[in-house]
Coordinates of C-alpha atoms and ligand atoms in Angstrom, one line a residue:
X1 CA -84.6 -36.9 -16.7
X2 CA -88.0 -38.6 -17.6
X3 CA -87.6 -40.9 -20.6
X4 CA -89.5 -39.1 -23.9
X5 CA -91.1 -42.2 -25.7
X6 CA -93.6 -43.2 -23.4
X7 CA -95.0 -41.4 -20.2
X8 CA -96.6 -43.8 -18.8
X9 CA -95.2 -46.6 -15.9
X10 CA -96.0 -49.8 -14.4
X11 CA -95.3 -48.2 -11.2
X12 CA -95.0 -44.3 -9.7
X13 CA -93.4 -43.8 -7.3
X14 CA -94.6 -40.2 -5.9
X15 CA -93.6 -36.9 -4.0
X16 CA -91.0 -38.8 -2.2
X17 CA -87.5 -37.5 -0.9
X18 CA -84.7 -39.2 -3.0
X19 CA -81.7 -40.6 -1.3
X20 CA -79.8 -42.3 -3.7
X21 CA -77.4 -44.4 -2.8
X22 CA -74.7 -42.8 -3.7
X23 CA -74.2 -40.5 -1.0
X24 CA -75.3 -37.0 -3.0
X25 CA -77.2 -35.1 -1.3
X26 CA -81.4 -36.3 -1.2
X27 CA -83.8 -34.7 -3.4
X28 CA -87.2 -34.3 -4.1
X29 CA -88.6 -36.6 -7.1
X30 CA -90.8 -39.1 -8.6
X31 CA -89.9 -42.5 -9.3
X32 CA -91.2 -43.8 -12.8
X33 CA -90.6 -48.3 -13.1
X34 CA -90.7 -49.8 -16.2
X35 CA -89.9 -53.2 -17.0
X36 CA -89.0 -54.1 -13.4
X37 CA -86.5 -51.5 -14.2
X38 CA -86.4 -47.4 -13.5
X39 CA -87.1 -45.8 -16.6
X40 CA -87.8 -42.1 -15.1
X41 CA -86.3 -39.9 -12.4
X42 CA -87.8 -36.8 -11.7
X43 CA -90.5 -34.2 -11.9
X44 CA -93.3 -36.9 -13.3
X45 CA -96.1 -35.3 -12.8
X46 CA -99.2 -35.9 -15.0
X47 CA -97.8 -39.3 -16.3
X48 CA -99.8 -42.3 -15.9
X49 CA -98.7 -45.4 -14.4
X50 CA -101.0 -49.1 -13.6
X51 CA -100.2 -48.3 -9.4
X52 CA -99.2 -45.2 -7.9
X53 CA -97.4 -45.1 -4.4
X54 CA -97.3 -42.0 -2.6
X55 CA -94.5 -41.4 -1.2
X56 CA -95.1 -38.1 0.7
X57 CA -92.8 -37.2 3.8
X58 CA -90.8 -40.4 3.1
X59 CA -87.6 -41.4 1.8
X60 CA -87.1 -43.7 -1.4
X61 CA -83.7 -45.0 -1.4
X62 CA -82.1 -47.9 -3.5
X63 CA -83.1 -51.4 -1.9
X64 CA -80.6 -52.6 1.0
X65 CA -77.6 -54.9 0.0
X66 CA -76.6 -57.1 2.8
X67 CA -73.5 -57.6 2.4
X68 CA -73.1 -60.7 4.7
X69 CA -75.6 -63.5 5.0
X70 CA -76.0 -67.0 5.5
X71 CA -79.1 -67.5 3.3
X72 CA -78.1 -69.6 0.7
X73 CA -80.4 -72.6 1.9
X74 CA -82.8 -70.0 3.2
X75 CA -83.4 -68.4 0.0
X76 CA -85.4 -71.6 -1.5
X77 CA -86.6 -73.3 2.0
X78 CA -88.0 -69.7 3.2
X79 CA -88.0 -68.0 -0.3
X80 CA -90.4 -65.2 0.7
X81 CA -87.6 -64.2 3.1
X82 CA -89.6 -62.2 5.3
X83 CA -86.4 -61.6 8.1
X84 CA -85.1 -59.3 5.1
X85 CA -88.1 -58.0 2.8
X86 CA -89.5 -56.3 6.1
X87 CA -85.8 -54.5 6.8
X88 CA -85.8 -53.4 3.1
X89 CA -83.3 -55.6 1.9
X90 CA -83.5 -56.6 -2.0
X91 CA -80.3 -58.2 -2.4
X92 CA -78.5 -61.1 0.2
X93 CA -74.3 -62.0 -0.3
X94 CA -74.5 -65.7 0.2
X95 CA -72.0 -68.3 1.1
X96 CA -70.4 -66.3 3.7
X97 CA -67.8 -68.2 6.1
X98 CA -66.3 -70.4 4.6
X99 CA -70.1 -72.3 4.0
X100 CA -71.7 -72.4 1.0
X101 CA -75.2 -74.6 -0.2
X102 CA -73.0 -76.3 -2.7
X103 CA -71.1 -78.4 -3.6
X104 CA -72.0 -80.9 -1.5
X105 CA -72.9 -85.1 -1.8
X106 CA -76.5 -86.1 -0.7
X107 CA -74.8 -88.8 1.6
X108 CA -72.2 -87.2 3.7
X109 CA -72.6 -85.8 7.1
X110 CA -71.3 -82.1 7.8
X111 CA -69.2 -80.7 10.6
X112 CA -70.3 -77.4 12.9
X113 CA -70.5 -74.7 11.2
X114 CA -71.7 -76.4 7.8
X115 CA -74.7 -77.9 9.2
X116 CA -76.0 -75.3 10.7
X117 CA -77.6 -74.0 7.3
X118 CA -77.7 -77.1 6.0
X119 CA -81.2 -78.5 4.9
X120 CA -80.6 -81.9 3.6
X121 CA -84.1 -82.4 3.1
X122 CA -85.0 -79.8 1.1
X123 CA -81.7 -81.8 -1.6
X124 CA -78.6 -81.1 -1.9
X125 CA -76.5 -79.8 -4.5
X126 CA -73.6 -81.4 -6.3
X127 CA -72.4 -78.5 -8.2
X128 CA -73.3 -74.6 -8.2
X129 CA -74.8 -74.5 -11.3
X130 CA -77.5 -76.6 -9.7
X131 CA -77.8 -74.6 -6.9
X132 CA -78.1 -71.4 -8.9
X133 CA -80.5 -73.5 -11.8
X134 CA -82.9 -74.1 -8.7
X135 CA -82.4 -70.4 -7.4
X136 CA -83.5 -69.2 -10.9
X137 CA -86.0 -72.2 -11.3
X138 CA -88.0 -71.2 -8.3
X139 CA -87.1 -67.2 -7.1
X140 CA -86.4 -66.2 -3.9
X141 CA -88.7 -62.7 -3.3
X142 CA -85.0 -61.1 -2.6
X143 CA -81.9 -61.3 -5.1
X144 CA -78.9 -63.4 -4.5
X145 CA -75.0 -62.9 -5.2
X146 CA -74.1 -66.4 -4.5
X147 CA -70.2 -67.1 -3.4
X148 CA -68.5 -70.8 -3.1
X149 CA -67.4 -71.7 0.7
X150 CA -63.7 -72.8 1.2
X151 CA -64.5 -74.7 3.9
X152 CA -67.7 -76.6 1.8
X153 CA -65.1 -77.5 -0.5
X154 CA -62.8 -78.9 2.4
X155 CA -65.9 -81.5 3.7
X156 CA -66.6 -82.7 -0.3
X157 CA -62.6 -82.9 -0.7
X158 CA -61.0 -84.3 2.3
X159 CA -61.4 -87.1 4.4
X160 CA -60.5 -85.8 7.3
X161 CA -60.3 -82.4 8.2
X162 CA -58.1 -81.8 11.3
X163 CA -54.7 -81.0 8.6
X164 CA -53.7 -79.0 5.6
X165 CA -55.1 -80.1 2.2
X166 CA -52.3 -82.2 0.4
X167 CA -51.6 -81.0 -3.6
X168 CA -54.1 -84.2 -5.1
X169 CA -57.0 -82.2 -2.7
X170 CA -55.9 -79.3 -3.2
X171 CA -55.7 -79.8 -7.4
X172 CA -59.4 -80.9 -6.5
X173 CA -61.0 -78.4 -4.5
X174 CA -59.6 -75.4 -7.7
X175 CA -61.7 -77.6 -9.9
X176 CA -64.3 -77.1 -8.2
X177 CA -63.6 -73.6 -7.9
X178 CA -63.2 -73.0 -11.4
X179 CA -66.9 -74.7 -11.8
X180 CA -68.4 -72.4 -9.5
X181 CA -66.5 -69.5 -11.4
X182 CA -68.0 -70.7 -14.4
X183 CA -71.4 -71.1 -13.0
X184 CA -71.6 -67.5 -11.8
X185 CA -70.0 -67.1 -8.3
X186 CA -68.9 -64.0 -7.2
X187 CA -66.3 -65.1 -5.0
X188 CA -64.9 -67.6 -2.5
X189 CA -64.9 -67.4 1.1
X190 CA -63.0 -68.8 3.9
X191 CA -63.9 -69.6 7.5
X192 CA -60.3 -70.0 9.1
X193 CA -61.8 -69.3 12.7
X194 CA -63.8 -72.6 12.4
X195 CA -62.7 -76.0 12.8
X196 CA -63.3 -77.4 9.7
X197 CA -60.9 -75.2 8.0
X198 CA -58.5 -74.1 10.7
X199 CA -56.1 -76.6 9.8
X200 CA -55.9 -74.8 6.2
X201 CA -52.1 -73.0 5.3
X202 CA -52.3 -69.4 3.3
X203 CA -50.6 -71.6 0.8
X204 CA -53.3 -73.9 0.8
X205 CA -55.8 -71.2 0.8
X206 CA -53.6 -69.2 -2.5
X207 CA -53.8 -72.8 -4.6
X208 CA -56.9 -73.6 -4.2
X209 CA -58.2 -69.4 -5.0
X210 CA -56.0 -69.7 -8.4
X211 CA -59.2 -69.4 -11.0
X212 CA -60.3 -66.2 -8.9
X213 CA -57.5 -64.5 -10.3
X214 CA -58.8 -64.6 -14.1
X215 CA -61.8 -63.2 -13.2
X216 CA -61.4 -60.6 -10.1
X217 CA -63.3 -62.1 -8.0
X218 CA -63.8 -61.6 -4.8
X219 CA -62.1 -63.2 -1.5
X220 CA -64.0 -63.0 1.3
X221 CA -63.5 -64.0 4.6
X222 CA -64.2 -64.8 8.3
X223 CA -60.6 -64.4 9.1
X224 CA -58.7 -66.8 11.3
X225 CA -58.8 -64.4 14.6
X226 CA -60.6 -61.7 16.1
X227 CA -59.4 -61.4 18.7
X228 CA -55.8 -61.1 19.9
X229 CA -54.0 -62.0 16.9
X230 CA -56.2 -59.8 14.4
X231 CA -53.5 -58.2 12.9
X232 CA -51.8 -60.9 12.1
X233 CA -55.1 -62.5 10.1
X234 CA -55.5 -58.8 8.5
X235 CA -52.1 -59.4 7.4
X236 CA -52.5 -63.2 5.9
X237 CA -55.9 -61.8 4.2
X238 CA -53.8 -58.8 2.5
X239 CA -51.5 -61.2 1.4
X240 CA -54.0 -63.8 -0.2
X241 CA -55.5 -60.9 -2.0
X242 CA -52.0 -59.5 -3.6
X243 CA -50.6 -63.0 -4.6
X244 CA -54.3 -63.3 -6.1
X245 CA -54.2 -60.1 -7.0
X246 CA -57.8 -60.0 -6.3
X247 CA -60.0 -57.5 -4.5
X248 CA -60.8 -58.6 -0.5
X249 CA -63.5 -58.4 2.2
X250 CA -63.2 -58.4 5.7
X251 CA -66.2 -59.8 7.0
X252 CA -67.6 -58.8 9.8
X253 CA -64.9 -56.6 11.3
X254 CA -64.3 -56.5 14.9
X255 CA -62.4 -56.8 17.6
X256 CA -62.9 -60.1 20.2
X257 CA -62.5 -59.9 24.4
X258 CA -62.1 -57.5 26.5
X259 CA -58.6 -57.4 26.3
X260 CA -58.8 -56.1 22.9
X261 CA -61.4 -53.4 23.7
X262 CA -60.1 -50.4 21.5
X263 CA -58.1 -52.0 19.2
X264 CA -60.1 -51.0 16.1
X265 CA -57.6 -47.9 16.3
X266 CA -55.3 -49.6 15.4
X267 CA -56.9 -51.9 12.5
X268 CA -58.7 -49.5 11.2
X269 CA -55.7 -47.4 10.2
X270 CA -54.4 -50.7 8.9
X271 CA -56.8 -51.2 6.6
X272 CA -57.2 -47.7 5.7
X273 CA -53.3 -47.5 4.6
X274 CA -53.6 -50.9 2.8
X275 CA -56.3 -50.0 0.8
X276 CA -54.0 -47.2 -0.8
X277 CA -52.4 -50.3 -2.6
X278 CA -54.9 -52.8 -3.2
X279 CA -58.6 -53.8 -3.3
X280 CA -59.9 -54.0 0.0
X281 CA -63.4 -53.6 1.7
X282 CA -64.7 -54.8 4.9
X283 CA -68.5 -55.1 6.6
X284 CA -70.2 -54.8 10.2
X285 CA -73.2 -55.5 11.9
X286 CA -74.5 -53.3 14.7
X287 CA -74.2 -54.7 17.5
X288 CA -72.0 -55.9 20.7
X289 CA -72.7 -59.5 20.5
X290 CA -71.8 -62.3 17.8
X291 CA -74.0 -65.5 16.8
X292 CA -72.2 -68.8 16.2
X293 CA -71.9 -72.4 16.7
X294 CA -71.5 -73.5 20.1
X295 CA -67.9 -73.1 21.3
X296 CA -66.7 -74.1 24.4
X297 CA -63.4 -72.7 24.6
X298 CA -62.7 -70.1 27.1
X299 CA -62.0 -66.9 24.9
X300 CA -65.5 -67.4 23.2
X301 CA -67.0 -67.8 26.7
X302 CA -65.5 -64.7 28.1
X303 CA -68.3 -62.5 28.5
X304 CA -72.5 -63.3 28.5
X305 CA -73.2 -66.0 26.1
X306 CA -77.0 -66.7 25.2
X307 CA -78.1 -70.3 24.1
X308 CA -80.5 -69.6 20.4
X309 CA -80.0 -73.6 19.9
X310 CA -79.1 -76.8 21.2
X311 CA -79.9 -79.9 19.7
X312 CA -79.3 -82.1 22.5
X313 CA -80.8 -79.7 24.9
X314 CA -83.8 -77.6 22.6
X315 CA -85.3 -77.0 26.3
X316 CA -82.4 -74.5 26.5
X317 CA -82.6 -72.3 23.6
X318 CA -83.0 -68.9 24.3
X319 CA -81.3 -69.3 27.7
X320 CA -78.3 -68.0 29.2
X321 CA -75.2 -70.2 29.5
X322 CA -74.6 -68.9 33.7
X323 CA -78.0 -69.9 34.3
X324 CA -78.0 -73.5 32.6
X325 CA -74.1 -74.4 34.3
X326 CA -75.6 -73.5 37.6
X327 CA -78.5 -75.4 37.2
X328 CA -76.4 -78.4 36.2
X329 CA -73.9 -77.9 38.8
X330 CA -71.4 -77.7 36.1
X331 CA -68.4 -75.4 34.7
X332 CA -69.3 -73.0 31.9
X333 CA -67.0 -74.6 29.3
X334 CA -68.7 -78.6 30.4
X335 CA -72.1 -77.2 30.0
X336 CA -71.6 -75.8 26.4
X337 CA -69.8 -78.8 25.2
X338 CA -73.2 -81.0 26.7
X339 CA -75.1 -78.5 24.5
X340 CA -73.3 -78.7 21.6
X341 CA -74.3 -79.1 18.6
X342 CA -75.9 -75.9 18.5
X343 CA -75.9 -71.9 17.9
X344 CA -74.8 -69.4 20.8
X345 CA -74.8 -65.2 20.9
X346 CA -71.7 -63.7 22.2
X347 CA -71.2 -60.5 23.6
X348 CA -67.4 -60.1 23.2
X349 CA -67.4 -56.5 22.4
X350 CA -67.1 -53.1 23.2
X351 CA -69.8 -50.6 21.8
X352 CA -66.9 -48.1 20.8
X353 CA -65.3 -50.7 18.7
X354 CA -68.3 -51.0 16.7
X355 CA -69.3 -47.5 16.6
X356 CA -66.0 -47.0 15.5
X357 CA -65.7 -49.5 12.9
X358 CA -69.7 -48.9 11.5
X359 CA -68.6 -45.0 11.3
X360 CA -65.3 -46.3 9.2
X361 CA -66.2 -44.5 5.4
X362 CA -65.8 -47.7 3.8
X363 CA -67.8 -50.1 6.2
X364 CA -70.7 -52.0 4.3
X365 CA -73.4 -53.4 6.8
X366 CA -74.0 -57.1 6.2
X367 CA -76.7 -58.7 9.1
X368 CA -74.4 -62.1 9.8
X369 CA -78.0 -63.3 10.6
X370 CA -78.3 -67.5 11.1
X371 CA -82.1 -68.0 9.2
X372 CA -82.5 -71.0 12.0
X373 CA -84.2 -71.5 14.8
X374 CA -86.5 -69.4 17.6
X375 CA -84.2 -67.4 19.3
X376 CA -82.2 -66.1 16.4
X377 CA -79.5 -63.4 17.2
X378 CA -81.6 -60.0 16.5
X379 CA -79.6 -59.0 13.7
X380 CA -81.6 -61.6 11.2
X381 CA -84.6 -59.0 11.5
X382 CA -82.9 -55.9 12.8
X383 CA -79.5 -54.6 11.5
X384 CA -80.5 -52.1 8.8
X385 CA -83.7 -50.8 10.5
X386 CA -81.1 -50.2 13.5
X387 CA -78.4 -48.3 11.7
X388 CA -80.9 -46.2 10.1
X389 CA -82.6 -45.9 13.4
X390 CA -80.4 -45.8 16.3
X391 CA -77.0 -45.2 14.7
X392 CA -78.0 -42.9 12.3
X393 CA -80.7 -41.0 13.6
X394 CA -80.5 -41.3 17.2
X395 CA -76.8 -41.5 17.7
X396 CA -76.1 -39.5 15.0
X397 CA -73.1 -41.8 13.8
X398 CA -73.2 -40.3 10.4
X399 CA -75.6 -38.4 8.0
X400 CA -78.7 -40.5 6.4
X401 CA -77.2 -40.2 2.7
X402 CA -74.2 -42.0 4.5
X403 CA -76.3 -44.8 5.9
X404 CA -77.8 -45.6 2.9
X405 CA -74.8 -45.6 0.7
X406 CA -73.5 -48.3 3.2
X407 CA -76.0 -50.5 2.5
X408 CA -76.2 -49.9 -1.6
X409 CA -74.0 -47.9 -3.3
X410 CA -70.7 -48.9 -1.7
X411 CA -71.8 -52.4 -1.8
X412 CA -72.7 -52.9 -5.3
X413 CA -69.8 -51.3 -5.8
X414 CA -67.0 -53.5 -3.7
X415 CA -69.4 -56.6 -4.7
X416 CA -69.3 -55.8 -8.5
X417 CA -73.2 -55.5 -8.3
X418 CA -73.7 -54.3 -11.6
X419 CA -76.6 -51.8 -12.2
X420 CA -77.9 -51.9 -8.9
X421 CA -77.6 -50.1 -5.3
X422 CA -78.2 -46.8 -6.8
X423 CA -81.2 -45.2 -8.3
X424 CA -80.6 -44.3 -11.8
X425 CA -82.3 -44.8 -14.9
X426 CA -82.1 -48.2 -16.2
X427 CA -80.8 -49.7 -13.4
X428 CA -83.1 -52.4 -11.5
X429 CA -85.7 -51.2 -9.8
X430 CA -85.0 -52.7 -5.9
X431 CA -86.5 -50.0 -3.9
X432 CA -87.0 -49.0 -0.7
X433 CA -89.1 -46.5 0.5
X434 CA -89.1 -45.7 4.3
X435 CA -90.0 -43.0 7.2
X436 CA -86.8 -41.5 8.6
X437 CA -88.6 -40.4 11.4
X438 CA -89.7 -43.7 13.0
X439 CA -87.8 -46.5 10.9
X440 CA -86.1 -48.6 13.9
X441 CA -85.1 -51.6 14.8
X442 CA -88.3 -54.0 17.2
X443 CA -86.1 -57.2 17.4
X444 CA -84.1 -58.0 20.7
X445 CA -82.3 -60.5 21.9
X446 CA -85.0 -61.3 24.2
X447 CA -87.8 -61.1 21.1
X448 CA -85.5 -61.3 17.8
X449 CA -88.0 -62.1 15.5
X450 CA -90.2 -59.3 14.6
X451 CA -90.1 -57.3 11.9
X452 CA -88.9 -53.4 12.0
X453 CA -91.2 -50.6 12.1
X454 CA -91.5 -48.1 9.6
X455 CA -90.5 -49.7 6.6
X456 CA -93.4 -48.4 3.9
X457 CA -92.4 -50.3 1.0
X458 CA -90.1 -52.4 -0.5
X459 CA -89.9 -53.6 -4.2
X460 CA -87.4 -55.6 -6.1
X461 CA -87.1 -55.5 -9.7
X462 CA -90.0 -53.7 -10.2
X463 CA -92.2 -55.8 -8.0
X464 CA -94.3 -54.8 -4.8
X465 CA -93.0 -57.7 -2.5
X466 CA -93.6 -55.4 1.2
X467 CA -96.0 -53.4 1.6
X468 CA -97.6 -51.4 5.1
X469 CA -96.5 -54.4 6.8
X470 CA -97.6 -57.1 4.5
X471 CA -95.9 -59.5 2.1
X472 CA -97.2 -59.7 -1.1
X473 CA -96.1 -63.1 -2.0
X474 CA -94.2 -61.7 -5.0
X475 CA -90.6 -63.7 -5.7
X476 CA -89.2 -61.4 -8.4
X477 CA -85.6 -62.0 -6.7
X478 CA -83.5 -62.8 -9.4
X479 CA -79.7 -65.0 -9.5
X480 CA -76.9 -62.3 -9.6
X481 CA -73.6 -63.3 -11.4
X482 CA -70.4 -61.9 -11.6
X483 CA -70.1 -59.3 -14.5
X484 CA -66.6 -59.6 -16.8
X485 CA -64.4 -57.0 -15.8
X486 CA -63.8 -54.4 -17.8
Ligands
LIG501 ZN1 -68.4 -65.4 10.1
LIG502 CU1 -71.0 -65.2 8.7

C-alpha cells in the first residue's frame, strides 16, 4: 500500500494498531505523512521519515470530528483550541443552534443565546466570507466546517424578534443565505428552542433555506422541543428537509424531563424508519445534563441546575441554583431570572436515554461544549475521551472500531467532509493516536476544565499540534467548504 516513488516521509507513524474510521476491523501498520497528507499505509519498515512516532501498544485512528460545537468565535479568540486538541479532535462543526459568528453589524446588541459566543471585541463580521477570510488568514490549530445560524440571520434582519419574519425579511435573510452558500457554508442551522427564533413558522424557516436546495446542504438544528412535544419537532424537521429536499441533522438528540424518561424508544424508531426515505443524521453528547443560557421557566428547572455564569451575579458561577434561591430567600424560577444573563447545566435526563441514543448505529458525538467561562459544562474537555473511556471501554456500549467511526467516518460522511475522517492514502492527515487502555475522560462538573488522559498525539494535516500532554503551538487547522455534489 506504500507509495513507490519516494520512501521517505515527513512523518512515521510506527508499530501502531490501525483503527480506521471506518468501522473495519483494526490492524497492525505504519503510518507514512507526506504533504500534511497520508501518502503510505502499511508495512513501512526501513523508510525514512524527518520524525518518527512510535506508536507501539497504541491505537492511531483518524482525528475526531465534533460534530456539534459552538466555536466559531473560539476558533480565532482561543485558536490553539486546547479544550479540543487535548480530546483528539482535528475538525469542529461550527454555527450550531441557530448562532453563527457572522453575519452580524459591529453596532447592534444581541439577544441570549447569540451573545453568549459573541466576542465583539475581537470584530465582527458583516458577511461569511469575512469570517472564513480571517479563519484562513490566521488558522485555528483545529479545522473548521463553518455553518450560517438562522437565528443570527433573524437579529441582522428583523427589528424585533418576538413574531414570524414577514416576506420583505424573509426575501432578506435568503440573501444572505445564498452569500454564505457562496462563501463556503456547509449548512444552516436553526435554534427554534430559543427565543430569538421561536417565533419562526416552518414556512418561514422553508423560504428562507431556499438556496440550500441547489447545493445539498445541510439543515441542522436544535429543534423546537425536547421534551414533551419531540415528536412533533422530529416531524416539522423531516418536513423542512423533504420540501428542501436536503439532507438533516438532529442535533443533540434527547429526550427533556422526567416525564419523558424512555421515550427515545419511540424516537429512535422514528428516525430510523424516516431515514429509509430521506437524508437524515442525528448527534449526542454523553452525558445526563445540558448547558445553556439561563432559563427560568419551570420545565428547564425541573431537575438539579448548576450556575457556569451569571453576569449580574459572577460570585455565583459554578453554584447550584437550590443553594443560591435559599440563600436569597427566593423561588427557584425568581433567582434564575436575577441571574440572568448567563449559562446554566441541566440535568433533565435519564442515563438510559442517552445510552440508548449514543448506542443508536447512526449517532455522531458532537461535544455541545460553550468555549466560555470557568465552570464550563464538562463536555467542552471531556466528550470523546469519555465515550472512548467510559462508554466504550468500561460500559461496553459498543466495540472500539464503532466509537471511532462515530466520531470520523460517519461524520465526514453525513457532513460531506470530503477526504477526511478515515485513514486512507491521500486523504488529510488529522490523526489521532491514543492508549485504549487508559484514554478517559478527567473533567467534571465540579473541575471541567482539564484536559483527558491518555491522549499520545494528535496531528492535523500533517502537523504535530499535541503531543504527551503538550501543545505545540502549531495552527495547521484549515477552512473546510462544502464540496459540489456529485
Ligand atoms: Zn443546541
Ligand atoms: Cu448547541
Amino acid at each position: 500500500m506504500s507509495d513507490s516513488n519516494s520512501t521517505h516521509y515527513d512523518l512515521l507513524i510506527a508499530g501502531g494498531t490501525v483503527i480506521d474510521g471506518s468501522k473495519a476491523p483494526r490492524f497492525s501498520a505504519d503510518i507514512g505523512v507526506r504533504g500534511g497528507r497520508i501518502a503510505a499505509i502499511g508495512n513501512l519498515t526501513g523508510h525514512t521519515a524527518d520524525r518518527t512516532l512510535d506508536a507501539a501498544g497504541q491505537i492511531v485512528a483518524p482525528g475526531f470530528i465534533d460534530a456539534h460545537t459552538h466555536d466559531d468565535q473560539a476558533v480565532l479568540s482561543q485558536a490553539t483550541m486546547p479544550f479540543k486538541i487535548s480530546q483528539g479532535v482535528t475538525t469542529v462543526i461550527a454555527g450550531n443552534c441557530g448562532i453563527s459568528a457572522a453575519p452580524l453589524r459591529a453596532d447592534m446588541d444581541l439577544p441570549m443565546p447569540l451573545s453568549l459566543i459573541d466576542s465583539p471585541a475581537e470584530g465582527r463580521f458583516t458577511t461569511f466570507a469575512a469570517y472564513l477570510d480571517a479563519l484562513r488568514a490566521t488558522p485555528s490549530s483545529v479545522n473548521v466546517a463553518a455553518m450560517v445560524g438562522h437565528s443570527t440571520l433573524r437579529a441582522v434582519t428583523m427589528p424585533a424578534l418576538d413574531r414570524p419574519a414577514n416576506a420583505e425579511e424573509i426575501a432578506a435573510m435568503r440573501a444572505l443565505v445564498e452569500e454564505a452558500m457562496q462563501a463556503g457554508a456547509i449548512g444552516l442551522s436553526t435554534g427554534t428552542f430559543y427565543p430569538p427564533a421561536a417565533k419562526a413558522t416552518t414556512e418561514e424557516i422553508i423560504e428562507v433555506c431556499r438556496p440550500l436546495s441547489a447545493r445539498k446542504a445541510l439543515y441542522v438544528t436544535h429543534m423546537r422541543d425536547e421534551s414533551d412535544h419531540v415528536m412533533q419537532s422530529l416531524e416539522e424537521t423531516f418536513r423542512i428537509g423533504r420540501e428542501l429536499d436536503v439532507p438533516v441533522v438532529v442535533s443533540h438528540h434527547k429526550v427533556q424531563n422526567a416525564a419523558n424518561f424512555g421515550r427515545s424508544q419511540v424516537t429512535l424508531p422514528f428516525i430510523r424508519e424516516t431515514m429509509k426515505h430521506q437524508c437524515v443524521s442525528l448527534d449526542c453528547y454523553p452525558y445526563t445534563a445540558g448547558s445553556t443560557m439561563i432559563r427560568a421557566d419551570r420545565g428547564m428547572l425541573e431537575g438539579r441546575v448548576l450556575i457556569s455564569a451569571s453576569q449580574p451575579h459572577p460570585e455565583c458561577a459554578g453554584r447550584d441554583l437550590d443553594d443560591i434561591a435559599r440563600e436569597w430567600g427566593v423561588p427557584k424560577d425568581e433567582a434564575a431570572r436575577r441571574l440572568q444573563p448567563g449559562s446554566a447545566v441541566y440535568f433533565l435526563m435519564d442515563e438510559n436515554d442517552v445510552q440508548r441514543i449514543l448506542a443508536f448505529d447512526e449517532t455522531m458525538i458532537g461535544s455541545d461544549g460553550i468555549p466560555v467561562g470557568e465552570s464550563p459544562h464538562p463536555r467542552l474537555w471531556g466528550t470523546f475521551p469519555r465515550v472512548l473511556g467510559h462508554y466504550c471501554r468500561e460500559i461496553g456500549l459498543f466495540p472500539l472500531e464503532t466509537a471511532v467511526w462515530k466520531m470520523t467516518g460517519l461524520t465526514a460522511r453525513n457532513f460531506g467532509l470530503h477526504q477526511r475522517g478515515t485513514l486512507e492514502v491521500g486523504h488529510h492527515a488529522d490523526i489521532v493516536v491514543f492508549d485504549a487502555a487508559s484514554v478517559r475522560d478527567a473533567a467534571s462538573y465540579e473541575t471541567p476544565a482539564r484536559p483527558a488522559e491518555g491522549i499520545d498525539t494528535v496531528i492535523v494535516n500533517g502537523a504535530i499540534t499535541w503531543r504527551h500532554g503538550t501543545h505545540s503551538g502549531a495552527r495547521n487547522g484549515q477552512v473546510i467548504t462544502r464540496q459540489a455534489t456529485p
